[in-house]
Short mmCIF file of C-alpha atoms and ligand atoms in Angstrom, two decimals:
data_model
loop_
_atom_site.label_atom_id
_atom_site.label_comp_id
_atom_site.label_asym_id
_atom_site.label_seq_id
_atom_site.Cartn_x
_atom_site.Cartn_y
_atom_site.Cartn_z
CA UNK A 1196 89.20 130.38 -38.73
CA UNK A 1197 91.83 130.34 -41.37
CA UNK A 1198 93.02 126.88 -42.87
CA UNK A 1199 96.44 125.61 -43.23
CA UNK A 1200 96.44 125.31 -47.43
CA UNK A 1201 95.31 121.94 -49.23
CA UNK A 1202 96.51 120.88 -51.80
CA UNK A 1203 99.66 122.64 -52.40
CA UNK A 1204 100.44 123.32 -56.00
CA UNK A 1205 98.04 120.64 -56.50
CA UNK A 1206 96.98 120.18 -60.53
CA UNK A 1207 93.57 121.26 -59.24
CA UNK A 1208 95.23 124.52 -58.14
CA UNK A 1209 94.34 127.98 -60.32
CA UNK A 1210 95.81 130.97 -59.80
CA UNK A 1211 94.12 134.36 -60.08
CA UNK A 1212 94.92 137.87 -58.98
CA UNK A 1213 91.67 138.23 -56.99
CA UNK A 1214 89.12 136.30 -55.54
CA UNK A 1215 85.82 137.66 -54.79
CA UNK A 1216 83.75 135.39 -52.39
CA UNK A 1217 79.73 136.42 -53.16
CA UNK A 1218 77.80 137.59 -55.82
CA UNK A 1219 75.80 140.06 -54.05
CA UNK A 1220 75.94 144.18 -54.91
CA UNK A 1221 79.95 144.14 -53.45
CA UNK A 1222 81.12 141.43 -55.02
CA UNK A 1223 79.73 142.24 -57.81
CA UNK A 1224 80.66 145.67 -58.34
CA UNK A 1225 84.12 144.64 -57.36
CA UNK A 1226 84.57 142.02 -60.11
CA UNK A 1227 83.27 144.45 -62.62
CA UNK A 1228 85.61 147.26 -61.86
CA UNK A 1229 88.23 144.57 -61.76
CA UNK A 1230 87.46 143.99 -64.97
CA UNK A 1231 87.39 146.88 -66.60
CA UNK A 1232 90.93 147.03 -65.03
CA UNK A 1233 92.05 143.90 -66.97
CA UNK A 1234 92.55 142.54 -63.45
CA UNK A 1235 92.63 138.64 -63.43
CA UNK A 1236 89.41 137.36 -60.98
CA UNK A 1237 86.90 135.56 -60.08
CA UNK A 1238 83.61 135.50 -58.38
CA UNK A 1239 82.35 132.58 -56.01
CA UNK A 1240 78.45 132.03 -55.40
CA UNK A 1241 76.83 129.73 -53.17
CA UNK A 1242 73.53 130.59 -54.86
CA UNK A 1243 72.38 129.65 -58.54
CA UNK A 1244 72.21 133.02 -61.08
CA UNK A 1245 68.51 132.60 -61.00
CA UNK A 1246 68.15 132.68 -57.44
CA UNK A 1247 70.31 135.82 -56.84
CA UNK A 1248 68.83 138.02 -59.58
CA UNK A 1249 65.31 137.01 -57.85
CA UNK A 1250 65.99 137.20 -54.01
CA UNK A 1251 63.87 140.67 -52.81
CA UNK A 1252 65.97 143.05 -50.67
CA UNK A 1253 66.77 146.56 -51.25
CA UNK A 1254 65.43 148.80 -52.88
CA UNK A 1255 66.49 152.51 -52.28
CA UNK A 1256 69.57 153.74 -53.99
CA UNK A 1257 71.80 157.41 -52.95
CA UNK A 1258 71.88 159.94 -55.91
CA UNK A 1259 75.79 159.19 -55.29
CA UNK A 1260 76.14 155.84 -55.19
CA UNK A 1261 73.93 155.87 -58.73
CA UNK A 1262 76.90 158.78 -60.03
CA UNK A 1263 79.15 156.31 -59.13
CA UNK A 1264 78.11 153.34 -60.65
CA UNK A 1265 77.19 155.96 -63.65
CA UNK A 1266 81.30 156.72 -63.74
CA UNK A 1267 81.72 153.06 -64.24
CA UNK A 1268 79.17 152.04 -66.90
CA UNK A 1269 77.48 150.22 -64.93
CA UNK A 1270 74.43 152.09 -64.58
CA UNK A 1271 72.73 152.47 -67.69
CA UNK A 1272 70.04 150.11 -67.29
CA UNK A 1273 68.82 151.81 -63.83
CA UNK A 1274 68.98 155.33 -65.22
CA UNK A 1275 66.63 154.34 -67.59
CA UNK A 1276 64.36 152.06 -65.55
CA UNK A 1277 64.78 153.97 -61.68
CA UNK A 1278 62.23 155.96 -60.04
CA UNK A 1279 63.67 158.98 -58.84
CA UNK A 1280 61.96 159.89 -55.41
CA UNK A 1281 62.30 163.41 -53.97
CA UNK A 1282 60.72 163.45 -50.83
CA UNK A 1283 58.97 161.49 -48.19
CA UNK A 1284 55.61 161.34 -45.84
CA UNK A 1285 55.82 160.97 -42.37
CA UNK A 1286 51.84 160.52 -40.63
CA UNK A 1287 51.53 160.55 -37.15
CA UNK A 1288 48.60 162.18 -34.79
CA UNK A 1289 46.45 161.30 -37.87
CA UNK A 1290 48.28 163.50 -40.03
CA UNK A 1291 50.18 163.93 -42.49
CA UNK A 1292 53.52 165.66 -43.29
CA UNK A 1293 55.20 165.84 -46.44
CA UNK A 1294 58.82 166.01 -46.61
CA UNK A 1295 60.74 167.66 -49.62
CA UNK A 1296 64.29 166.71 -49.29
CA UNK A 1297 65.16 167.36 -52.54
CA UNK A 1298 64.42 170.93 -52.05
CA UNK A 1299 66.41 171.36 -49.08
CA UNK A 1300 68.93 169.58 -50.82
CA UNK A 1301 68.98 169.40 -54.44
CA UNK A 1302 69.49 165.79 -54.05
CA UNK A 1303 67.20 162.64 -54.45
CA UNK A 1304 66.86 159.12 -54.14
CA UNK A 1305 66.97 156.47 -56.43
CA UNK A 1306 64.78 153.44 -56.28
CA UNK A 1307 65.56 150.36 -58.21
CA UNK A 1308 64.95 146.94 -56.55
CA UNK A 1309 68.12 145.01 -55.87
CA UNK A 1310 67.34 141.80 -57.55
CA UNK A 1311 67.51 144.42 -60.63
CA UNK A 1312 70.43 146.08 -60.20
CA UNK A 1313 72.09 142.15 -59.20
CA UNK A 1314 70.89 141.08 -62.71
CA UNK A 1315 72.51 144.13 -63.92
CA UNK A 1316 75.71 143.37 -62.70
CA UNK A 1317 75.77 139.86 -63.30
CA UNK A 1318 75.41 140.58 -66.60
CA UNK A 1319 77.56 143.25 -67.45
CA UNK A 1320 80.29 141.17 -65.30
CA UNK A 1321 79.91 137.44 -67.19
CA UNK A 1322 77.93 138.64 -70.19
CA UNK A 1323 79.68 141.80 -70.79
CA UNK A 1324 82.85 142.11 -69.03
CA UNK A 1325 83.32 137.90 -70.20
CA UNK A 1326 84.10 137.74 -66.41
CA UNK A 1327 84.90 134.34 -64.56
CA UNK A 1328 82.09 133.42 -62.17
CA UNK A 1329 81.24 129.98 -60.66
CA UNK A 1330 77.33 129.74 -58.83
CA UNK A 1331 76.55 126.96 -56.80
CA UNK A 1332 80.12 126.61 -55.19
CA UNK A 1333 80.12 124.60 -51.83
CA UNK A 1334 82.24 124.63 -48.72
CA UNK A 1335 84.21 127.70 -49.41
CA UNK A 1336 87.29 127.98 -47.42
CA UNK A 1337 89.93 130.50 -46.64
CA UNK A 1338 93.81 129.51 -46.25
CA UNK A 1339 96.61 131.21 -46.00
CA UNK A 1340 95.18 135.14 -45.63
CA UNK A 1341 98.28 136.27 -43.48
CA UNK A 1342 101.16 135.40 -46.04
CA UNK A 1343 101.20 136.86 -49.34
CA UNK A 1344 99.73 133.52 -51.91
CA UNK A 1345 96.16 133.51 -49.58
CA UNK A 1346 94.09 130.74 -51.30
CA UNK A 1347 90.44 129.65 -51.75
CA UNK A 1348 89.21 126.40 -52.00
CA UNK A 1349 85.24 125.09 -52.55
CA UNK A 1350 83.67 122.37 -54.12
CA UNK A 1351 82.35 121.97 -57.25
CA UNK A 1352 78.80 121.14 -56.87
CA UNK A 1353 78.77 119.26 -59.98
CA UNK A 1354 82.38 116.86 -59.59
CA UNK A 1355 82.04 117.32 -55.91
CA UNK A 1356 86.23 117.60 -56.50
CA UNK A 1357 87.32 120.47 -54.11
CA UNK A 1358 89.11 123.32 -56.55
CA UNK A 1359 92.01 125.70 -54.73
CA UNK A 1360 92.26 128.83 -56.12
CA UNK A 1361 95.80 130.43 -55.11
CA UNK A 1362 95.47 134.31 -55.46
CA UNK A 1363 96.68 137.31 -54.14
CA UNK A 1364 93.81 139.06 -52.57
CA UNK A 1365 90.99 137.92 -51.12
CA UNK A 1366 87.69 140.23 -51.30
CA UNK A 1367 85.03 139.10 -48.96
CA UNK A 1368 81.76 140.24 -50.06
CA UNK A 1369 79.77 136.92 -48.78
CA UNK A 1370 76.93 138.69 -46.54
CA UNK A 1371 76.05 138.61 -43.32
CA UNK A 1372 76.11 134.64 -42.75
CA UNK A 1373 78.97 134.32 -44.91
CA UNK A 1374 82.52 132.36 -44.32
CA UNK A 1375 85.06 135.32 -44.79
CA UNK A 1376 84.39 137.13 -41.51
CA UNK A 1377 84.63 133.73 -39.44
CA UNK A 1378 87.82 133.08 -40.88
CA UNK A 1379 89.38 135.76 -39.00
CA UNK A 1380 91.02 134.51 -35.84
CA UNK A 1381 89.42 135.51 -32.74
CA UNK A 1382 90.92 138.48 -31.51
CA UNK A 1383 92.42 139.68 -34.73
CA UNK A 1384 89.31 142.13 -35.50
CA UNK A 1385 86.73 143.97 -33.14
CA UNK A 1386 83.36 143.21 -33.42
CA UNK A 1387 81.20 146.15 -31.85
CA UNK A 1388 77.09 144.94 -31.45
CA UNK A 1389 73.99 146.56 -31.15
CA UNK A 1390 70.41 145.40 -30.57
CA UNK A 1391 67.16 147.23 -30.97
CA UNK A 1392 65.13 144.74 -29.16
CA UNK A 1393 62.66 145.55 -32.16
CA UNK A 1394 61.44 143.31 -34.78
CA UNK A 1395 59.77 144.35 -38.33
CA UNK A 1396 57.41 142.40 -40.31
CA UNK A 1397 59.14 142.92 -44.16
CA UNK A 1398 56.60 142.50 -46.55
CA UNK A 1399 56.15 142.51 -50.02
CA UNK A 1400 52.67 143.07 -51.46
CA UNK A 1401 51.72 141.95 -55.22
CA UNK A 1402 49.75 145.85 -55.17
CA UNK A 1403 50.84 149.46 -57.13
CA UNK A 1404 52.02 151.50 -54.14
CA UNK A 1405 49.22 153.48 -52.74
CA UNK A 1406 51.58 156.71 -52.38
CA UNK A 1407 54.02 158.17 -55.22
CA UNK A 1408 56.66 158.72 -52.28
CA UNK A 1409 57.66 156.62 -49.36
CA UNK A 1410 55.57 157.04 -45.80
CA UNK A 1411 56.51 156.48 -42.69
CA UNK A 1412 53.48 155.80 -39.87
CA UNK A 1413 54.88 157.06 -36.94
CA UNK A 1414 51.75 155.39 -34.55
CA UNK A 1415 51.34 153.68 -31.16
CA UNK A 1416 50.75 150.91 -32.08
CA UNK A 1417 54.25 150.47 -33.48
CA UNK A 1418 55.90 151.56 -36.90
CA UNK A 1419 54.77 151.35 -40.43
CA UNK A 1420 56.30 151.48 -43.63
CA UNK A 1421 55.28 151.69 -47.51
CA UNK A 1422 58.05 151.71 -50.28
CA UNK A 1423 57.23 151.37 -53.77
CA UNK A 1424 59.38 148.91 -55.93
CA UNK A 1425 57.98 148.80 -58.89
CA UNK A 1426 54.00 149.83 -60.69
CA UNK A 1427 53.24 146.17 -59.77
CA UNK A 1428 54.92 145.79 -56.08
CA UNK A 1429 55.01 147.30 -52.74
CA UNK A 1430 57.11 146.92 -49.94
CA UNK A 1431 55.69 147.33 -46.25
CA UNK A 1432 56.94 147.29 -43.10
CA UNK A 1433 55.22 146.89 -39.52
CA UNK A 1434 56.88 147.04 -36.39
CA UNK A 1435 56.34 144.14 -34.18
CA UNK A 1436 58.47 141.92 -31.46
CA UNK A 1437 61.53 140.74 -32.09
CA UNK A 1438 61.61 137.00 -33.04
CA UNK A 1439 57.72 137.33 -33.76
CA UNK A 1440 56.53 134.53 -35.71
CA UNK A 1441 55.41 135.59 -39.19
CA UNK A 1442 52.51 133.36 -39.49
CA UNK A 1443 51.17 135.18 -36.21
CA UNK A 1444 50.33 138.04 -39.32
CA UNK A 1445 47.28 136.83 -41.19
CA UNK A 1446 46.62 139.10 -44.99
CA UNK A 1447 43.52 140.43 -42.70
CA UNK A 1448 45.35 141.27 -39.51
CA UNK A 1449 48.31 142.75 -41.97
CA UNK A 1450 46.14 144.98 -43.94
CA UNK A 1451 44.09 145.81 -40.82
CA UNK A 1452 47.31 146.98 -38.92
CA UNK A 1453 48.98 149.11 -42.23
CA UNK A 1454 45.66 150.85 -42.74
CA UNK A 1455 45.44 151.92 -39.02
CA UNK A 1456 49.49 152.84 -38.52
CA UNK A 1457 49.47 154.24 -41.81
CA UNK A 1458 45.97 156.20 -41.74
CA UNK A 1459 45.35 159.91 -41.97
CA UNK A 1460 43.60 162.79 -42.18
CA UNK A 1461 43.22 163.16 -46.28
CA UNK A 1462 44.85 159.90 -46.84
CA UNK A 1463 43.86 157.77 -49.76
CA UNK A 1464 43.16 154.22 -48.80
CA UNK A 1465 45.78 151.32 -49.28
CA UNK A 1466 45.60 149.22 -52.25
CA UNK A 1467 45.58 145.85 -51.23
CA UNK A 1468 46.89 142.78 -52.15
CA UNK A 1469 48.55 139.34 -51.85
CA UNK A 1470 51.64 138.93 -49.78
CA UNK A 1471 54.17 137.11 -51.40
CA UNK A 1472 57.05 137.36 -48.56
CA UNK A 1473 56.34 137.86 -45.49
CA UNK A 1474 59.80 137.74 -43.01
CA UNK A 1475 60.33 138.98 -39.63
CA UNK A 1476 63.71 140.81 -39.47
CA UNK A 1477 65.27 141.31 -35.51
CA UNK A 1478 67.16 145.12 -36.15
CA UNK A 1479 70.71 144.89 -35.07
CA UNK A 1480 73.31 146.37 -35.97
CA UNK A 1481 77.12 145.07 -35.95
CA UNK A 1482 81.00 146.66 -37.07
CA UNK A 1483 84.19 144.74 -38.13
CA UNK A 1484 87.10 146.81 -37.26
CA UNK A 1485 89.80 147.10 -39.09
CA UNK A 1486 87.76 145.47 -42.38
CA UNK A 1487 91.37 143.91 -42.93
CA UNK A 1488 92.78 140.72 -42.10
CA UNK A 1489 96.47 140.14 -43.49
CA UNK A 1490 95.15 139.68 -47.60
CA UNK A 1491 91.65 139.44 -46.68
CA UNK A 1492 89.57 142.52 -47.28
CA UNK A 1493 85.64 142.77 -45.92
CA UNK A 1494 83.04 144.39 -48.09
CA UNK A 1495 79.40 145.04 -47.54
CA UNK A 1496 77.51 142.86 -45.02
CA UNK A 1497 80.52 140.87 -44.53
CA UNK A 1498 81.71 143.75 -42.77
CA UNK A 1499 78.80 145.71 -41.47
CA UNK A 1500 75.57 145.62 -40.97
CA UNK A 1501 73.03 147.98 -40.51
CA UNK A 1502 68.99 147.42 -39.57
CA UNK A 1503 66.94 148.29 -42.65
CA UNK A 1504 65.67 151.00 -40.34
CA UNK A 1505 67.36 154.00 -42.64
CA UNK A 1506 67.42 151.32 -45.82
CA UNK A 1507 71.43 152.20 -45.66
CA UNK A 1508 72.69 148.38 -46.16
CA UNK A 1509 73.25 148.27 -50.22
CA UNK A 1510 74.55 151.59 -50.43
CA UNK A 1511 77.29 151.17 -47.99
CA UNK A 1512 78.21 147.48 -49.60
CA UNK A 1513 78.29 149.64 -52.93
CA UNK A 1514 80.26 152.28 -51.16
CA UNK A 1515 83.05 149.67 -49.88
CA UNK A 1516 83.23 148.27 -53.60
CA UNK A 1517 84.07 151.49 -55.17
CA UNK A 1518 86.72 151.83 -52.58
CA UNK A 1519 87.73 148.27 -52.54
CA UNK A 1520 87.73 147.52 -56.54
CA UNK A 1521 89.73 150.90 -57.41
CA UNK A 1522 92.04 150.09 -54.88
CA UNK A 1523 92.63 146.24 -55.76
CA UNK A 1524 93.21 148.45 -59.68
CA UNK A 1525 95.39 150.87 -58.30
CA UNK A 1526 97.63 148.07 -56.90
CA UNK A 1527 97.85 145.88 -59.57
CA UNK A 1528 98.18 148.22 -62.65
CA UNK A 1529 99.43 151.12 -60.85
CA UNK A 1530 101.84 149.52 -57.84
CA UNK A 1531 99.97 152.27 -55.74
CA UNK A 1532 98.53 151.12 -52.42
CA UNK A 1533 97.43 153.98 -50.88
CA UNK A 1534 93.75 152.80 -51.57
CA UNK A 1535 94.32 149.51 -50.08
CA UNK A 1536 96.53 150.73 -47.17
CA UNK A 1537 93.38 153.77 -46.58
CA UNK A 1538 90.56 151.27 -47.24
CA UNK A 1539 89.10 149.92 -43.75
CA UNK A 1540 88.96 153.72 -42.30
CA UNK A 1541 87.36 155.38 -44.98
CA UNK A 1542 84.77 152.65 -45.49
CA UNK A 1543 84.26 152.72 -42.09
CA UNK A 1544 83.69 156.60 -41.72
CA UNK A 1545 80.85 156.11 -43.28
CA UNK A 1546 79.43 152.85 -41.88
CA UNK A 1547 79.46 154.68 -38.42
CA UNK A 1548 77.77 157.72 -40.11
CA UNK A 1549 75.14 155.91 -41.06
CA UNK A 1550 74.88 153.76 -38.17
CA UNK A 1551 74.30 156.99 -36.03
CA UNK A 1552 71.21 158.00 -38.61
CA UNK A 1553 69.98 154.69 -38.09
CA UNK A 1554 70.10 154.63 -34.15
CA UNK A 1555 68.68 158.63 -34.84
CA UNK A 1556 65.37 157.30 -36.86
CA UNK A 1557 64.98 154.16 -34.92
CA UNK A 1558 64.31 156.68 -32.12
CA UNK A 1559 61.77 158.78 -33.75
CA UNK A 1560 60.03 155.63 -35.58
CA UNK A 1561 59.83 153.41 -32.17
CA UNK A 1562 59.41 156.07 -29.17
CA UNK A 1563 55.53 156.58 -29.48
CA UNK A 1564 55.08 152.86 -29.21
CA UNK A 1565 58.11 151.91 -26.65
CA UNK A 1566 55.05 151.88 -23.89
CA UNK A 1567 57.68 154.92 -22.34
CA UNK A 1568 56.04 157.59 -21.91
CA UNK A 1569 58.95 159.94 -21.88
CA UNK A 1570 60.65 157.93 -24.54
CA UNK A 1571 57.41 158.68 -26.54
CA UNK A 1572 57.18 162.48 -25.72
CA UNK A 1573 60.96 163.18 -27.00
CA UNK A 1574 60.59 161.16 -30.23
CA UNK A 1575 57.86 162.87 -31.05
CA UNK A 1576 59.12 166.30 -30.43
CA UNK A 1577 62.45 165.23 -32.43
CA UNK A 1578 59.75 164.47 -35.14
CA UNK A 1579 57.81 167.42 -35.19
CA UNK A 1580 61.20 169.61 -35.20
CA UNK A 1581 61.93 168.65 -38.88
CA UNK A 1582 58.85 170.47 -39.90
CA UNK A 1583 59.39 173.66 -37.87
CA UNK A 1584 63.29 173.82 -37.61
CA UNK A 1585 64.75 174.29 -41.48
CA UNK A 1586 67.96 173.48 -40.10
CA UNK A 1587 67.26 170.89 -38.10
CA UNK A 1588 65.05 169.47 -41.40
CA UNK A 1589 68.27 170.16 -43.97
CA UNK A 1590 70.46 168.17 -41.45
CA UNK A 1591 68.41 165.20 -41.30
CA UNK A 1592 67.78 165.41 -45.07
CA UNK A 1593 71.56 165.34 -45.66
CA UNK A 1594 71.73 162.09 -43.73
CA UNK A 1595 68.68 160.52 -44.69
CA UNK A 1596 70.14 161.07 -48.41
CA UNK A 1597 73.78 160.17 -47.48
CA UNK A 1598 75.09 163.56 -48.90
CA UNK A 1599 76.31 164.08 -45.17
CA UNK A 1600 79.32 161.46 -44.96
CA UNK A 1601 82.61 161.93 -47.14
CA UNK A 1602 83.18 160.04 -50.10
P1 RFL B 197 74.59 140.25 -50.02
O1 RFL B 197 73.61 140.99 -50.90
O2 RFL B 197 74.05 139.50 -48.88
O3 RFL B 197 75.43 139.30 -50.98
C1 RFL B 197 76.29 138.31 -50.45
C2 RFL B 197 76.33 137.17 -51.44
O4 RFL B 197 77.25 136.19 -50.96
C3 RFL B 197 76.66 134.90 -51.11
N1 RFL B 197 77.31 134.01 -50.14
C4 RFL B 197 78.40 133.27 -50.45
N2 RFL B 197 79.09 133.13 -51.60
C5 RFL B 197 80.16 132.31 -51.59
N3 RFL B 197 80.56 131.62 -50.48
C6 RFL B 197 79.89 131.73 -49.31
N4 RFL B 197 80.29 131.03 -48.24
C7 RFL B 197 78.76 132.59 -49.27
N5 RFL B 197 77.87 132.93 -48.31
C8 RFL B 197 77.02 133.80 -48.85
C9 RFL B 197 75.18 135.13 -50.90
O5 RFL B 197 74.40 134.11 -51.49
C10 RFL B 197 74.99 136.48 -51.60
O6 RFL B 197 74.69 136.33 -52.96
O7 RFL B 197 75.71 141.24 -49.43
P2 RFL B 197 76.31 142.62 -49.97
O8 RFL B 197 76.79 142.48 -51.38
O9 RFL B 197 77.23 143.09 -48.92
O10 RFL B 197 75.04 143.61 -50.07
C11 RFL B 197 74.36 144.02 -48.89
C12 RFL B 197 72.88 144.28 -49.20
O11 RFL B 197 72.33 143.14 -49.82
C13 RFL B 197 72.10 144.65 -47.93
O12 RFL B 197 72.84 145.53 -47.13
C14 RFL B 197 70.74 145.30 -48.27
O13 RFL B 197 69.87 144.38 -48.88
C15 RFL B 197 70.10 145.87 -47.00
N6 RFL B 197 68.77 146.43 -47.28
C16 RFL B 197 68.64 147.69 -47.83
N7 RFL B 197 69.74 148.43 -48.14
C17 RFL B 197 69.60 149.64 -48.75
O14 RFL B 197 70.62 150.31 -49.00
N8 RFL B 197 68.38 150.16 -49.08
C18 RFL B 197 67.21 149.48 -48.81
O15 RFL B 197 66.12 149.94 -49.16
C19 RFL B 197 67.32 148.19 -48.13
N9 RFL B 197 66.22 147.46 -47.85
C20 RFL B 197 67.62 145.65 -47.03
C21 RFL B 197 66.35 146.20 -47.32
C22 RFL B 197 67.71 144.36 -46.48
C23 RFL B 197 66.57 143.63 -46.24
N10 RFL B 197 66.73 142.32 -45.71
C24 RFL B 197 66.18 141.17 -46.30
C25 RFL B 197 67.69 142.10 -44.67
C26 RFL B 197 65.21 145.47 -47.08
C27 RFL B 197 65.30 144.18 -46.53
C28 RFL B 197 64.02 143.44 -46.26
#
């Protein structure tokens, strides 16, 4: 909830035009278009720099969420580091089918491991951009959010003094288990839930990828997934109950279970090699409607959040910062607030546009092994249709590239 204000006009008290609560892709990309705006901000981390520009996430990035990052010089670094992927394999019934979405499409996908693109942005922002931003910050707070001086207060970690910062918007970029969404009265904003019931085993393997594209084991034994990162690191996936505990996964019984969901006919064998995270992840969904709260605006996983399942998260919390950061600009140089007034519906077009992908793939990558047969005989037929139906295969490539949902 929402606090009554400390401190009023306290010495402690700064005042900024914008305060951005997280230092994750949003908030980020949101302080550096503010920025280049000459908009006065600042950024609040709980994390250190270190830690943020080394947590693993992410790693696939849209062909137009890269343009648009492009049109605000902030991409340079990725352009010249990214892979650029242009199509997929999907295995199942111990084979193997190639899909070429770029062909269909003329559009590809970017991949560029988040802790990459954070360090990016961190720099261009404070390095750069001489943005303001504080890491380490404790006990952020929200006051105020339905008058027009919001405020945010945290302590410093170092004084342990609390600091209020009096501002005029609040952008709340903070995550999934962040504070900005639980200020929000009850009532005052629809959450809408979904649950899989489906766990995945994230992994990331100190091994080159064993494929130049991304695959996709389709098997009944459950899902598998391999995602290069970088020549050095590979991402996996396995599909296993919800909740499961991760030390449950031994390297053998890992390896074992990739090479048997992943194998087929022609296939070259995995390269191997130690796992240095191993997480379970429970795939649920949820969707913050409006993404407005009086001066408090949600972006990214604040806001939304979407199962890795279609690897959608960072591209819609990069989506909601171009909306959200040109329409802070717009406001404050420009006195035009159609951006800000437009914001939470045409972030959240997209958010359910993706969600519906997601909920589309989780079908086809968890029927065979629901233990359903019929469940299992229509996934599979959805499956096999992208390879025999070229509409049907353009359609999904649209989504599966995000060229499908307005921008
Ligand atoms: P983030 O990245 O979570 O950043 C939020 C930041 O806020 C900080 N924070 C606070 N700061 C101040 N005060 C507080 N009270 C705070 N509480 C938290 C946090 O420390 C953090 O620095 O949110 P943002 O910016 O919305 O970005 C969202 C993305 O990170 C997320 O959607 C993606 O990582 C999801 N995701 C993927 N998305 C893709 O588009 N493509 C992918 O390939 C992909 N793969 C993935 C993923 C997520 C994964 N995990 C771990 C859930 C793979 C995995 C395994």
């Amino acid at each position: 909830m929402t606090h009554p204000s400390p401190h009023l006009n306290s010495p402690a008290e700064e005042r900024r035009t914008v305060v951005v609560v997280g230092a994750g892709p949003a908030g980020l990309t949101v302080g550096n278009i503010l920025r280049a705006a000459a908009v006065d901000c600042v950024v609040l981390e709980t994390e250190s720099r270190p830690f943020i520009e080394t947590r693993p996430r992410a790693g696939v990035i849209e062909e137009w969420a890269v343009r648009a990052l492009q049109q605000r010089g902030l991409a340079d670094t990725l352009l010249a580091r990214a892979q650029v992927h242009s199509e997929c394999e999907f295995r199942f019934g111990g084979e193997r089918f190639r899909f070429d979405y770029a062909q269909l499409t003329n559009r590809h996908h970017y991949v560029y491991p988040q802790p990459l693109l954070v360090t990016d942005l961190v720099r261009e922002y404070a390095d750069v951009r001489g943005g303001d931003i504080r890491f380490g910050v404790r006990d952020v707070t929200l006051h105020d959010l339905e008058t027009d001086r919001p405020a945010v207060s945290y302590v410093d970690p170092e004084s342990g003094q609390r600091h209020v910062l009096r501002c005029e918007f609040v952008a709340g970029c903070d995550g999934a288990r962040g504070v900005t969404r639980a200020a929000v009265p009850d009532g005052r904003m629809r959450i809408s839930r979904q649950d899989y019931g489906i766990g995945w085993l994230a992994l990331l393997a100190e091994a080159p990828p064993s494929s130049e594209c991304v695959l996709f084991g389709v098997h009944p034994n459950g899902f598998a997934g391999h995602m290069a990162r970088s020549a050095e690191l590979t991402r996996y996936y396995l599909q296993c109950p919800p909740g499961d505990d991760p030390e449950n996964w031994s390297h053998d019984r890992v390896w074992a279970e990739l090479r048997e969901r992943l194998g087929a006919e022609g296939a070259p064998p995995l390269t191997e090699g130690r796992l240095v995270e191993k997480r379970v992840l429970d795939m649920h969904n949820y969707v913050v409607e409006p993404m407005v709260f009086g001066r408090l605006f949600l972006a990214g996983d604040a806001g939304h959040l979407t199962a890795p399942i279609a690897a959608k998260g960072m591209n819609l919390a990069l989506h909601d910062a171009f909306l959200l950061g040109d329409a802070l600009a717009a406001h404050v140089t420009k006195d035009d607030d159609a951006g800000l007034d437009g914001y939470s519906h045409a972030s959240l077009r997209r958010v359910w546009d993706y969600q519906e992908f997601s909920g589309f793939l989780s079908g086809i990558y968890h029927g065979t092994a629901s233990g359903d047969p019929f469940l299992a005989g229509t996934s599979l037929a959805r499956l096999r249709r992208l390879f025999t139906s070229p509409p049907a295969a353009t359609a999904f490539a649209e989504q599966y590239l995000g060229s499908a949902a307005a921008f």
